[in-house]
Structure formats: structure tokens, C-alpha cells
Coordinates of C-alpha atoms in Angstrom, one line a residue:
M16 CA 39.1 -42.4 5.1
K17 CA 38.7 -40.3 2.0
L18 CA 39.0 -36.6 2.6
Y19 CA 36.8 -34.2 0.7
P20 CA 37.8 -30.7 -0.3
R21 CA 34.6 -29.3 1.2
Y22 CA 35.9 -30.3 4.7
A23 CA 39.2 -28.4 4.1
I24 CA 38.3 -25.3 6.2
F25 CA 37.1 -27.5 9.1
I26 CA 40.3 -29.6 9.0
I27 CA 42.5 -26.5 8.9
F28 CA 40.8 -25.1 12.0
C29 CA 41.2 -28.5 13.8
I30 CA 44.9 -28.6 13.0
T31 CA 45.3 -24.9 13.9
A32 CA 43.6 -25.5 17.2
V33 CA 46.0 -28.3 18.2
L34 CA 49.1 -26.5 17.1
A35 CA 48.2 -23.1 18.6
T36 CA 47.3 -24.8 21.9
L37 CA 50.7 -26.6 22.0
L38 CA 52.6 -23.4 21.1
A39 CA 50.6 -21.4 23.7
I40 CA 51.5 -24.0 26.4
V41 CA 55.2 -24.1 25.4
Y42 CA 55.8 -20.3 24.9
T43 CA 53.0 -19.0 27.2
N44 CA 52.4 -16.3 24.5
F45 CA 49.1 -14.3 24.5
W46 CA 48.8 -14.3 20.7
W47 CA 49.1 -18.1 20.4
A48 CA 46.5 -18.5 23.2
A49 CA 44.1 -16.1 21.4
L50 CA 44.6 -18.0 18.2
A51 CA 44.0 -21.3 20.0
V52 CA 40.7 -20.0 21.5
I53 CA 39.4 -18.9 18.1
A54 CA 40.5 -22.1 16.4
I55 CA 39.0 -24.3 19.1
G56 CA 35.7 -22.4 19.0
M57 CA 35.5 -22.8 15.2
T58 CA 36.4 -26.5 15.6
F59 CA 33.5 -27.0 17.9
L60 CA 31.3 -25.1 15.5
G61 CA 32.3 -27.4 12.7
I62 CA 31.6 -30.5 14.9
G63 CA 28.2 -29.1 15.7
D64 CA 27.6 -28.6 12.0
L65 CA 28.4 -32.2 11.2
R66 CA 26.2 -33.5 13.9
Q67 CA 23.1 -31.4 13.3
K68 CA 20.4 -32.6 10.9
R69 CA 18.5 -29.4 10.1
H70 CA 20.7 -27.8 7.4
S71 CA 22.2 -30.1 4.8
I72 CA 24.6 -27.4 3.5
L73 CA 26.2 -27.2 7.0
R74 CA 26.7 -31.0 7.2
N75 CA 28.4 -30.9 3.8
Y76 CA 30.3 -27.6 4.3
P77 CA 31.0 -27.3 8.0
I78 CA 31.9 -23.8 9.2
I79 CA 32.2 -22.2 5.7
G80 CA 28.5 -23.0 5.1
H81 CA 27.6 -20.2 7.5
M82 CA 28.9 -17.7 5.0
R83 CA 26.0 -18.5 2.8
F84 CA 23.5 -17.7 5.5
L85 CA 25.4 -14.5 6.4
L86 CA 25.4 -13.3 2.8
E87 CA 21.7 -14.3 2.4
S88 CA 20.8 -12.3 5.5
I89 CA 22.3 -9.1 4.1
R90 CA 21.3 -9.7 0.4
P91 CA 18.6 -6.9 0.4
E92 CA 21.1 -4.4 1.7
I93 CA 23.8 -5.5 -0.8
R94 CA 21.4 -5.2 -3.6
Q95 CA 20.0 -1.9 -2.4
Y96 CA 23.3 -0.2 -1.8
M97 CA 25.6 -1.7 -4.4
I98 CA 23.7 -3.4 -7.2
E99 CA 20.3 -1.8 -7.7
S100 CA 19.9 0.8 -10.4
D101 CA 18.0 4.0 -10.0
R102 CA 14.9 2.5 -11.7
D103 CA 14.8 -1.1 -10.4
E104 CA 11.5 -1.4 -8.5
E105 CA 11.9 -3.5 -5.4
P106 CA 9.1 -2.5 -4.9
F107 CA 10.0 1.2 -5.1
S108 CA 12.9 2.4 -7.3
R109 CA 15.7 4.4 -5.8
E110 CA 14.6 7.2 -8.1
A111 CA 11.1 7.3 -6.6
R112 CA 12.4 7.1 -3.0
A113 CA 15.0 9.8 -3.6
L114 CA 12.4 12.1 -4.9
V115 CA 10.3 11.7 -1.7
Y116 CA 13.4 12.2 0.5
Q117 CA 14.4 15.3 -1.3
R118 CA 11.0 16.9 -1.2
A119 CA 10.5 15.9 2.5
K120 CA 13.9 17.5 3.4
G121 CA 13.3 20.5 1.2
V122 CA 16.5 20.0 -0.8
E123 CA 17.2 20.2 -4.5
D124 CA 14.9 17.7 -6.4
K125 CA 15.9 18.7 -9.9
R126 CA 17.8 16.4 -12.3
P127 CA 20.6 17.5 -14.8
F128 CA 21.5 16.1 -18.2
G129 CA 18.1 14.8 -19.2
T130 CA 15.9 11.7 -18.4
T131 CA 17.3 8.3 -17.6
Q132 CA 14.0 6.7 -18.7
N133 CA 13.9 4.7 -21.9
V134 CA 11.2 6.8 -23.5
Y135 CA 10.8 4.3 -26.4
S136 CA 10.1 1.2 -24.3
S137 CA 6.6 -0.2 -23.8
G138 CA 4.8 1.1 -20.8
Y139 CA 6.3 4.6 -20.9
A140 CA 3.7 7.3 -20.4
W141 CA 3.9 11.1 -20.8
I142 CA 1.8 14.2 -20.4
T143 CA 0.9 16.3 -23.4
H144 CA 1.8 19.9 -22.7
S145 CA 0.1 23.0 -24.0
A146 CA 1.5 25.8 -26.2
A147 CA -0.3 28.2 -23.8
P148 CA 0.8 27.1 -20.3
V149 CA -0.8 28.5 -17.2
E150 CA 0.9 29.7 -14.0
I151 CA -0.9 28.3 -10.9
R152 CA -0.2 30.3 -7.8
D153 CA -2.4 28.6 -5.3
N154 CA -1.4 24.9 -4.8
D155 CA -3.8 24.1 -2.1
F156 CA -5.8 21.8 -4.3
R157 CA -9.0 20.4 -2.6
V158 CA -12.1 18.4 -3.4
K159 CA -15.4 18.5 -1.6
I160 CA -16.6 15.1 -0.4
G161 CA -20.2 14.5 0.5
G162 CA -23.1 13.2 -1.6
P163 CA -26.8 14.2 -1.4
N164 CA -27.4 12.6 2.0
C165 CA -24.3 14.0 3.6
T166 CA -24.8 16.9 6.0
Q167 CA -21.2 17.4 7.0
P168 CA -19.2 17.4 3.7
Y169 CA -15.4 17.6 3.9
D170 CA -13.0 19.7 1.8
A171 CA -10.1 17.3 1.5
S172 CA -6.7 17.8 0.0
I173 CA -6.2 15.8 -3.2
Y174 CA -3.2 14.0 -1.6
N175 CA -3.6 12.3 1.8
I176 CA -2.1 9.7 4.0
S177 CA -3.5 6.2 3.3
A178 CA -4.5 3.7 5.9
M179 CA -1.8 2.5 8.3
S180 CA -2.7 1.2 11.7
F181 CA -1.2 1.9 15.0
G182 CA 0.3 -1.5 15.8
S183 CA 1.7 -2.0 12.4
L184 CA 3.4 1.4 12.8
S185 CA 5.0 2.7 15.9
G186 CA 3.4 5.5 18.1
N187 CA 6.1 8.0 17.1
A188 CA 5.5 7.2 13.4
I189 CA 1.8 7.7 13.7
L190 CA 2.3 10.9 15.7
S191 CA 4.8 12.3 13.1
M192 CA 2.4 11.6 10.3
N193 CA -0.7 13.0 12.0
T194 CA 1.2 16.1 13.2
G195 CA 2.5 16.6 9.7
A196 CA -1.1 16.3 8.3
K197 CA -2.1 19.0 10.8
K198 CA 0.7 21.3 9.7
G199 CA 0.0 20.7 6.0
G200 CA -3.8 20.7 6.1
F201 CA -4.5 17.2 4.7
A202 CA -6.1 14.0 6.1
H203 CA -4.7 10.9 7.8
D204 CA -6.4 7.5 7.5
T205 CA -6.3 5.6 10.8
G206 CA -6.1 2.2 9.2
E207 CA -8.2 -0.6 10.7
G208 CA -6.5 -0.6 14.1
G209 CA -8.7 2.1 15.5
I210 CA -8.0 5.7 16.7
S211 CA -5.0 5.6 19.0
R212 CA -3.8 8.2 21.4
Y213 CA -1.1 9.2 18.9
H214 CA -3.8 10.0 16.3
R215 CA -5.5 12.2 18.8
Q216 CA -2.4 13.9 20.1
G217 CA -1.3 15.0 16.6
G218 CA -4.6 16.8 16.0
G219 CA -4.7 16.2 12.3
D220 CA -7.9 15.5 10.3
L221 CA -8.7 11.8 10.5
I222 CA -10.4 9.3 8.2
Y223 CA -11.7 6.6 10.6
Q224 CA -11.4 3.2 9.0
V225 CA -13.9 0.5 10.0
A226 CA -12.8 -3.0 9.0
S227 CA -14.0 -6.5 9.6
G228 CA -12.6 -6.5 13.2
Y229 CA -14.6 -3.3 14.0
F230 CA -11.7 -2.1 16.1
G231 CA -12.7 0.8 18.3
C232 CA -16.4 0.1 17.7
R233 CA -16.9 -3.6 18.6
N234 CA -18.8 -5.6 21.2
D235 CA -17.0 -8.1 23.3
D236 CA -17.8 -10.9 20.8
G237 CA -16.2 -8.9 17.9
T238 CA -19.5 -7.7 16.3
F239 CA -20.2 -4.1 15.4
S240 CA -21.3 -1.8 18.2
P241 CA -23.4 1.2 17.0
E242 CA -23.0 3.0 20.3
K243 CA -19.2 2.8 20.3
F244 CA -19.0 3.7 16.7
A245 CA -21.1 6.8 17.2
Q246 CA -18.8 7.9 20.0
Q247 CA -15.8 7.5 17.8
A248 CA -17.3 8.9 14.6
R249 CA -18.8 12.1 16.2
D250 CA -15.4 13.2 17.4
P251 CA -14.7 16.6 15.6
Q252 CA -11.2 15.3 14.6
V253 CA -12.9 12.6 12.5
K254 CA -13.9 14.0 9.1
M255 CA -14.8 10.9 7.2
I256 CA -15.6 7.2 7.7
E257 CA -14.1 4.5 5.5
L258 CA -15.5 1.0 5.5
K259 CA -12.8 -1.4 4.4
L260 CA -13.9 -4.3 2.3
S261 CA -10.5 -5.3 1.1
Q262 CA -7.0 -3.9 0.5
G263 CA -4.7 -4.2 -2.4
A264 CA -1.8 -6.2 -1.0
K265 CA -4.0 -9.0 0.4
P266 CA -7.6 -8.8 -0.8
G267 CA -9.9 -11.4 0.7
H268 CA -7.4 -12.3 3.4
G269 CA -7.9 -11.7 7.1
G270 CA -5.2 -11.4 9.7
M271 CA -4.2 -12.1 13.3
L272 CA -2.2 -10.0 15.8
P273 CA -0.7 -12.5 18.3
A274 CA -1.4 -11.9 22.0
S275 CA 2.3 -11.5 22.6
K276 CA 2.4 -8.4 20.4
I277 CA -0.7 -6.7 22.0
S278 CA 0.4 -3.8 24.2
P279 CA -1.9 -1.9 26.5
E280 CA -1.9 1.0 24.0
I281 CA -2.9 -1.3 21.1
A282 CA -5.6 -2.9 23.3
E283 CA -6.9 0.6 24.2
A284 CA -7.1 1.8 20.5
R285 CA -8.7 -1.4 19.3
G286 CA -11.0 -2.1 22.2
I287 CA -9.7 -5.6 22.7
P288 CA -8.6 -7.5 25.8
M289 CA -4.9 -8.3 26.6
G290 CA -3.6 -11.8 26.5
I291 CA -5.9 -13.0 23.6
D292 CA -5.0 -13.3 19.9
C293 CA -6.7 -10.5 17.9
I294 CA -8.5 -11.8 14.8
S295 CA -9.3 -9.7 11.7
P296 CA -11.8 -11.9 9.8
P297 CA -11.7 -12.0 6.0
S298 CA -15.3 -10.7 5.7
H299 CA -17.7 -8.5 7.7
S300 CA -20.3 -9.9 10.0
A301 CA -22.6 -6.8 9.8
F302 CA -23.6 -7.5 6.2
S303 CA -23.4 -10.2 3.6
T304 CA -25.4 -8.9 0.6
P305 CA -25.1 -5.8 -1.6
I306 CA -28.3 -4.3 -0.2
E307 CA -27.2 -5.0 3.4
L308 CA -23.9 -3.3 2.6
M309 CA -25.7 -0.1 1.4
N310 CA -28.0 -0.2 4.4
F311 CA -24.9 -0.5 6.7
I312 CA -23.4 2.6 4.9
G313 CA -26.6 4.5 5.6
L314 CA -26.5 3.5 9.2
L315 CA -22.9 4.6 9.6
R316 CA -23.7 8.0 8.0
Q317 CA -26.6 8.4 10.5
L318 CA -24.6 7.4 13.5
S319 CA -21.7 9.7 12.5
G320 CA -24.0 12.7 12.4
G321 CA -24.1 13.0 8.6
K322 CA -20.3 12.8 7.9
P323 CA -19.1 11.4 4.6
V324 CA -19.1 7.6 4.6
G325 CA -17.5 5.5 1.9
F326 CA -15.8 2.2 1.3
K327 CA -12.4 0.9 0.2
L328 CA -11.8 -2.1 -2.0
C329 CA -9.5 -3.7 -4.4
I330 CA -11.5 -4.9 -7.4
G331 CA -11.8 -8.7 -7.8
H332 CA -14.9 -10.1 -9.5
R333 CA -16.0 -7.1 -11.5
R334 CA -19.6 -8.3 -11.4
E335 CA -19.6 -8.0 -7.6
F336 CA -18.8 -4.3 -7.8
M337 CA -21.7 -4.0 -10.2
C338 CA -23.9 -5.8 -7.6
M339 CA -23.0 -3.0 -5.2
V340 CA -23.9 -0.3 -7.8
K341 CA -27.2 -2.0 -8.4
A342 CA -27.9 -2.0 -4.7
M343 CA -27.2 1.7 -4.7
L344 CA -29.9 2.1 -7.3
V345 CA -32.4 -0.2 -5.5
T346 CA -31.9 1.3 -2.0
G347 CA -31.3 4.9 -3.0
I348 CA -28.3 4.9 -0.6
T349 CA -25.0 5.8 -2.1
P350 CA -21.6 6.1 -0.5
D351 CA -20.1 9.5 -0.5
F352 CA -16.8 8.1 -1.8
I353 CA -15.1 4.9 -2.9
V354 CA -11.4 4.3 -2.4
V355 CA -9.9 2.0 -5.2
D356 CA -6.8 0.3 -3.9
G357 CA -4.6 -1.4 -6.4
K358 CA -3.0 -4.9 -5.9
E359 CA 0.4 -3.1 -5.9
G360 CA -0.6 -1.6 -2.5
G361 CA 1.5 -2.2 0.5
T362 CA 1.0 -4.0 3.8
G363 CA 3.0 -5.0 6.9
A364 CA 2.9 -8.7 5.8
A365 CA 1.0 -10.7 3.2
P366 CA 1.3 -14.2 1.8
L367 CA 3.4 -14.1 -1.4
E368 CA 0.6 -15.5 -3.5
F369 CA -1.7 -12.7 -2.4
A370 CA 0.8 -10.0 -2.8
N371 CA 1.8 -11.1 -6.3
R372 CA -1.3 -12.7 -7.8
V373 CA -4.6 -11.6 -6.2
G374 CA -6.5 -8.5 -7.1
M375 CA -6.7 -6.0 -9.9
P376 CA -3.9 -3.3 -10.4
M377 CA -4.9 0.2 -9.5
Q378 CA -5.2 1.8 -13.0
E379 CA -7.5 -0.9 -14.3
G380 CA -9.5 -1.0 -11.1
L381 CA -9.9 2.8 -11.0
T382 CA -11.0 2.9 -14.6
F383 CA -13.5 0.1 -14.1
V384 CA -15.1 1.7 -11.0
H385 CA -15.2 5.2 -12.7
N386 CA -16.9 3.9 -15.8
T387 CA -19.4 1.6 -13.9
L388 CA -20.5 4.6 -11.9
R389 CA -20.8 6.6 -15.1
G390 CA -22.8 3.8 -16.7
A391 CA -25.2 3.8 -13.8
G392 CA -25.6 7.6 -13.7
L393 CA -24.1 7.8 -10.2
R394 CA -20.7 9.3 -10.8
K395 CA -21.7 12.9 -10.1
D396 CA -22.7 11.9 -6.6
I397 CA -19.8 9.7 -5.6
R398 CA -16.2 10.8 -5.3
I399 CA -13.4 8.3 -6.1
A400 CA -10.0 8.0 -4.5
A401 CA -7.0 6.0 -5.9
A402 CA -4.3 4.3 -3.9
G403 CA -1.4 2.2 -5.0
K404 CA 2.3 3.3 -5.3
I405 CA 1.4 7.0 -5.8
T406 CA 4.6 8.9 -4.8
S407 CA 5.0 11.7 -7.4
A408 CA 3.0 14.5 -8.9
F409 CA 2.9 12.5 -12.2
D410 CA 1.4 9.5 -10.4
I411 CA -1.3 11.8 -9.0
A412 CA -2.0 13.5 -12.3
R413 CA -2.4 10.2 -14.1
A414 CA -4.8 8.8 -11.4
L415 CA -6.9 12.0 -11.6
A416 CA -7.0 11.7 -15.4
L417 CA -8.2 8.1 -15.2
G418 CA -11.2 9.0 -13.0
A419 CA -9.9 9.7 -9.4
D420 CA -10.9 12.8 -7.5
W421 CA -8.1 12.5 -5.0
C422 CA -5.2 10.1 -4.1
N423 CA -3.9 8.4 -1.0
S424 CA -0.5 7.1 -0.3
A425 CA 1.0 5.1 2.6
R426 CA 4.5 4.2 1.7
A427 CA 5.4 7.7 0.3
Y428 CA 4.6 9.2 3.7
M429 CA 6.6 6.4 5.3
F430 CA 9.6 7.5 3.2
A431 CA 9.0 11.1 4.3
V432 CA 9.3 9.9 7.9
G433 CA 12.5 8.1 7.1
C434 CA 11.7 4.6 5.8
I435 CA 14.6 3.1 3.9
Q436 CA 12.6 0.2 2.4
A437 CA 14.4 -2.4 4.5
Q438 CA 11.3 -4.6 4.1
A439 CA 11.6 -5.7 7.7
C440 CA 8.1 -4.5 8.6
H441 CA 6.9 -7.9 9.9
T442 CA 9.9 -8.6 12.1
N443 CA 9.4 -5.8 14.7
K444 CA 13.0 -4.8 13.9
C445 CA 12.5 -1.9 11.6
P446 CA 15.9 -0.2 11.5
V447 CA 14.4 3.4 11.6
G448 CA 11.7 2.8 14.2
I449 CA 8.6 3.1 11.9
A450 CA 7.2 -0.3 11.6
T451 CA 7.9 -1.6 15.1
Q452 CA 6.6 -1.6 18.6
D453 CA 10.1 -1.7 20.0
R454 CA 10.3 1.4 22.2
K455 CA 14.0 1.8 21.9
R456 CA 13.9 1.6 18.1
Q457 CA 11.1 4.1 17.7
K458 CA 12.9 6.6 19.9
A459 CA 15.0 7.2 16.7
I460 CA 12.1 9.2 15.3
D461 CA 12.2 12.8 16.2
V462 CA 8.5 13.8 15.9
G463 CA 9.2 17.5 15.4
D464 CA 11.6 17.0 12.6
K465 CA 9.7 14.1 10.9
S466 CA 6.4 15.9 11.1
D467 CA 7.9 18.9 9.3
R468 CA 9.2 16.5 6.6
V469 CA 5.7 15.0 6.2
A470 CA 4.2 18.5 5.7
R471 CA 7.0 19.6 3.5
F472 CA 6.7 16.5 1.2
H473 CA 3.0 17.2 0.8
H474 CA 3.6 20.9 0.0
N475 CA 6.4 20.3 -2.5
T476 CA 4.4 17.5 -4.2
M477 CA 1.4 19.8 -4.6
H478 CA 3.6 22.5 -6.0
A479 CA 5.0 20.0 -8.6
L480 CA 1.5 18.9 -9.4
G481 CA 0.5 22.5 -10.0
E482 CA 3.4 22.9 -12.4
L483 CA 2.4 19.8 -14.3
A484 CA -1.2 21.0 -14.6
G485 CA -0.1 24.5 -15.7
A486 CA 2.2 23.0 -18.3
A487 CA -0.8 21.1 -19.7
G488 CA -2.7 24.4 -19.9
L489 CA -5.0 23.6 -16.9
T490 CA -5.9 25.7 -13.9
H491 CA -6.5 22.8 -11.6
P492 CA -5.2 19.2 -11.5
G493 CA -8.7 17.9 -11.3
D494 CA -9.1 18.9 -14.9
F495 CA -6.7 16.3 -16.1
M496 CA -8.4 13.9 -18.7
P497 CA -7.1 10.8 -20.4
Y498 CA -6.3 12.7 -23.6
H499 CA -3.7 14.7 -21.6
F500 CA -1.6 11.5 -21.5
M501 CA 0.0 9.3 -24.1
F502 CA 0.8 5.6 -23.4
R503 CA 3.4 3.6 -25.3
Q504 CA 1.9 0.1 -25.9
K505 CA 4.8 -1.3 -28.0
D506 CA 8.3 -0.1 -28.7
N507 CA 7.2 1.6 -31.9
E508 CA 3.6 2.4 -31.1
F509 CA 1.7 4.7 -28.7
N510 CA -1.9 5.6 -28.1
D511 CA -3.9 8.6 -26.9
G512 CA -5.2 8.2 -23.3
N513 CA -8.7 8.2 -24.6
E514 CA -8.0 5.0 -26.6
V515 CA -6.5 3.2 -23.6
Y516 CA -8.6 4.5 -20.7
A517 CA -11.8 5.8 -22.3
Y518 CA -14.6 7.5 -20.4
L519 CA -17.8 5.5 -21.2
P520 CA -21.1 7.3 -21.8
N521 CA -23.1 8.5 -18.8
G522 CA -26.1 6.2 -18.0
F523 CA -25.3 3.6 -20.7
L524 CA -25.9 0.7 -18.3
V525 CA -29.4 1.8 -17.3
A526 CA -30.5 3.2 -20.7
S527 CA -33.3 1.5 -22.6
E528 CA -31.1 0.7 -25.5
E529 CA -27.8 -1.1 -25.3
I530 CA -24.6 -0.1 -27.1
P531 CA -23.4 -3.0 -29.2
E532 CA -19.7 -2.0 -28.8
L533 CA -20.1 -2.3 -25.0
G534 CA -21.7 -5.7 -25.1
E535 CA -19.3 -7.1 -22.5
W536 CA -20.3 -4.4 -20.0
H537 CA -24.0 -5.0 -20.6
D538 CA -23.5 -8.8 -20.1
R539 CA -21.7 -8.4 -16.8
W540 CA -24.3 -5.8 -15.7
D541 CA -27.1 -8.2 -16.5
R542 CA -25.5 -11.0 -14.4
A543 CA -25.1 -8.7 -11.4
S544 CA -27.8 -8.7 -8.6
A545 CA -28.5 -6.3 -5.8
E546 CA -29.7 -9.1 -3.6
T547 CA -26.6 -11.3 -3.6
F548 CA -23.0 -11.4 -4.5
A549 CA -23.3 -15.0 -5.8
P550 CA -23.3 -15.4 -9.6
S551 CA -26.6 -16.3 -11.3
E552 CA -24.9 -18.1 -14.1
I553 CA -21.3 -19.3 -14.6
P554 CA -19.7 -18.4 -17.9
F555 CA -17.5 -21.1 -19.3
G556 CA -16.3 -19.0 -22.2
P557 CA -16.7 -15.5 -23.6
F558 CA -20.0 -14.6 -22.1
R559 CA -22.8 -13.4 -24.4
K560 CA -26.5 -13.3 -23.8
K561 CA -28.4 -15.6 -26.1
S562 CA -30.4 -12.7 -27.5
R563 CA -27.2 -10.9 -28.4
A564 CA -25.4 -13.9 -29.7
A565 CA -28.3 -14.6 -32.0

């Protein structure tokens, strides 16, 4: 029989097992007996590897093949602690995480010896500062949210906690965030999982998210319940209602919470029975057309007692968003706000194809929504929020310049609570007790300490944002405009923000005369319909109307 080198370790253990057993019998020595037990155990492991049919590598490399699986299991930790540089984004760089940790803990967040960024590489952006900087003393930056039909407008902070459901996060994590929001005077989005006892216990301002599962406001068959919604929305702790159409990490994708993971607390928050899989459909059952969507928004505003109502989406077909805007013009019903989520947004779990390849990134989506509303003459009545990897004051300033009125962040506040980016959110084995329902793991979160960190992170980030605005010669971050930023397009070329992310003219989409330079916008607007999301015509190339092409 030919012996192959790949079986060497297995053969060595077999021989060792025999010899150590004989020596243990002859000399009755503990150490020989211990070695025999280990060698016999490894021998049986190798025999099992040779007999099993699931893993080819173990059949070819018995015993030693397990080293591959061991190293593969700790690969993220090896990379994070030993290989990853400060700026490698997987998906957040060590530099970005460290900044959140430092500001949450209230420790030194300054950097010596200059930037480590390659300021001459494409994609680099910077703020243009003023020769007459301003000192901003009050960093409690707020924006009033509420359009013409809103009777209970809300003065929101310009940096709030984005949607994360109880169920995806632990009770202690939710309680820490909401208590921190209460201490810091900013808002906490409930996520689609409904308002849990931990949201209520914290006492912080809530943005109640209503998604396709209608959790907390659903009938037994999963349809929307106006009565249950009114009961939830009229709670004084609820300041705004957010209708979720899609989210950045997995737009157009539903979800399922298996019955095995549904605890009594989750069932209570979501209004669902125990023992049955909880389905989140990809689309809503309460509406199916742009006009029906606007009518539903009007209904939610009425049922809530006049509180601000808006919707959240990641931009997909741009024409479909224009359909919504046309429905606003037809019905006279406008949302009080729109949250633009970028495809770089996070989630507990998403198919790789969706996370990597579906949806528009935040900066392009934000600019498109902002300019479409300007083109329809509606921008002054509708506030816009931006979400998608916003962790620093610079991230906020850039989003405000591109058209946002405020920003939301989920993962930054997870870092503030102690997230180490283990990326085990879908396993129920989060090492710090944040993304898990394991009661023993979540006990690691001290709510008092972590809520202080959440509030401190918000406060220090707002202070840094005030310093950036002051350096640009502004008195409020909301005054940032595209021209305050420069964007490097190539290694030896940069552009003014107005060239890259221009503000288009107010009312140009509904004006009697079209602007030739904006022909693509007019073409897409002409193809949009308030009555349906379906396209009236399929473009097979660069779309141009016949009248314009002629």
C-alpha cells in the first residue's frame, strides 16, 4: 500500500497511540497513560475523518484538516486584530470605530502628527474653510419637522438613532440606546419590530416605524389595523411615524423570524402569536399605487393626531420615486419627511447579492431625492434625512450639504454601546450582548454606563460638527452647501461640490418650459405616473422623447 505524505500526521498518532499504551501498561506511568489517551482520541478522530463523506479535505488530510476549519472560524478576529489597517473598511474602518469609542467614553479623540489619509487619491473629499471662522457656543442643533398638514411638529436633533428592532437587538441594548437618547435629547427609531417595553422604559423620544408586517398595529391576518395604530401612535413618547418602504442593506427583500426565536417579549412588542413563524413581506398590503401610498400617509397622520409622518426608502428605479412625487402633487398630500437610506446601510442579516449589489448608495440617492423635490416645487414642505454609514461630524456635514436636514445612524450607536464589529449579528452569539436574545450574553451590557456613552457620543459629535461649521464660517451646520466641499475625482483632478452634486432649479420639472441640459430628468419625469408604479414605456437605450430627439 502506497503511503501519502498527507496521511503522515494520522499515522504518527496511530503509532504514538500504540507505543504510549504499551509503555503505560509496562511502566504504569501517568504521563504515558495521558499521552496514550490523547493519541488514541486523535486516532479515532482520524478514522472518523477517513470514513465521513461530507468534507473532502478531511478525507484527504485526516486530523490536520481540522486546522483549516479552526483558522477559518477565527479569520475575522485575526484580520481585525493583527492584519487590518486603520483605514480598511470591513465594513467600518478601525479609525471610524475608534473615533466612536473615544467620543462615547469621553477620552482623547485627537490625532498627532498629521493625517494618515492619502489626500491625493480619487474619492478624497474635504471641507473648504473660511478666513473668518465663527465660534459656535450652542451645539444643540435642531430641525423642525412638520409640513403644512402637521399639527404636532417635532424639533428633532440633527443626529438620531436609526431603525433597529427589538428582536434583532437585545433588550439591554435597546434600553441603553433609548435611555441615552433621553439623556442627550435626541430621537430613537424603533425599527420595524414595534414598540417594546424597553423602548418605553427608557423614556426617550421615539420614531415609530411601520413596515410591511405592521408590527404593533396589525390584525390577526397580518393586515394593517387603524385602531391599534392609533393607540400606539398617540402615545406622547412617540414623536414621529416612519413608514418603511425599503432599507438600504436589503431593499425589496422581506424576512422571517422563525418561531423558535420568538420570545414572549418579542410577541408582545410585535403583536404576534407564539409558536408561528413571523413573516415580513417584501411589500405592503395597505397600498399598491403611488396615490394609495399618499392616501395611506394622510390616514396615518390623521390617526396619529397630526404628528409628522414620513417614509423611508432606498432609491431603486428613480422613475418610481418620481411617481410618488407626482402622487403628492395630484392628491395634495405630502409626507412631512423622507428618510433616504443608502445601500451601504446595515442589517442583522441580508443575502450577499442584496447587500453588495441592490440599491443606490446614499450620496447619489440623497441628491436625487433632494433635486426631484426641488424640481416639483415641494422641497420647502418636506424634510429629508440621510442614513448610511454616518459616524463622524464630517459624514453629517457632507450629508447636510448634499440636501439632508438631519442624519440617522444605527451602527455608530451600536459602537457607542460596545459593538466590536464581530459580524455575528445573525448567530445569536454576539460577543458583547447587543445583537442577541441570549439573556446571559446581554447581561454584559450595563445600561447605566452604556446609556451615558450613547449620550456622550452624541454630545461630542455635535460639538465636533459645530467646530466644522464654524471653521467654514457658518453659524449652523444646516447652512452647509455643496460648494463648501471639494471632491477629488482623479488622482490629479478635483471638483467643486456644486459641479459634482449640484442643486437643480426649483420647479423645473413642473415649469411650462423645459431646460435642455436637464433633458434626462424631464424624460424620466414624463414616464412617471401617479396612478401606477409600472412603466408606461420600456427604454432600450438612452431614453429621449421623440419630440426632443427630433
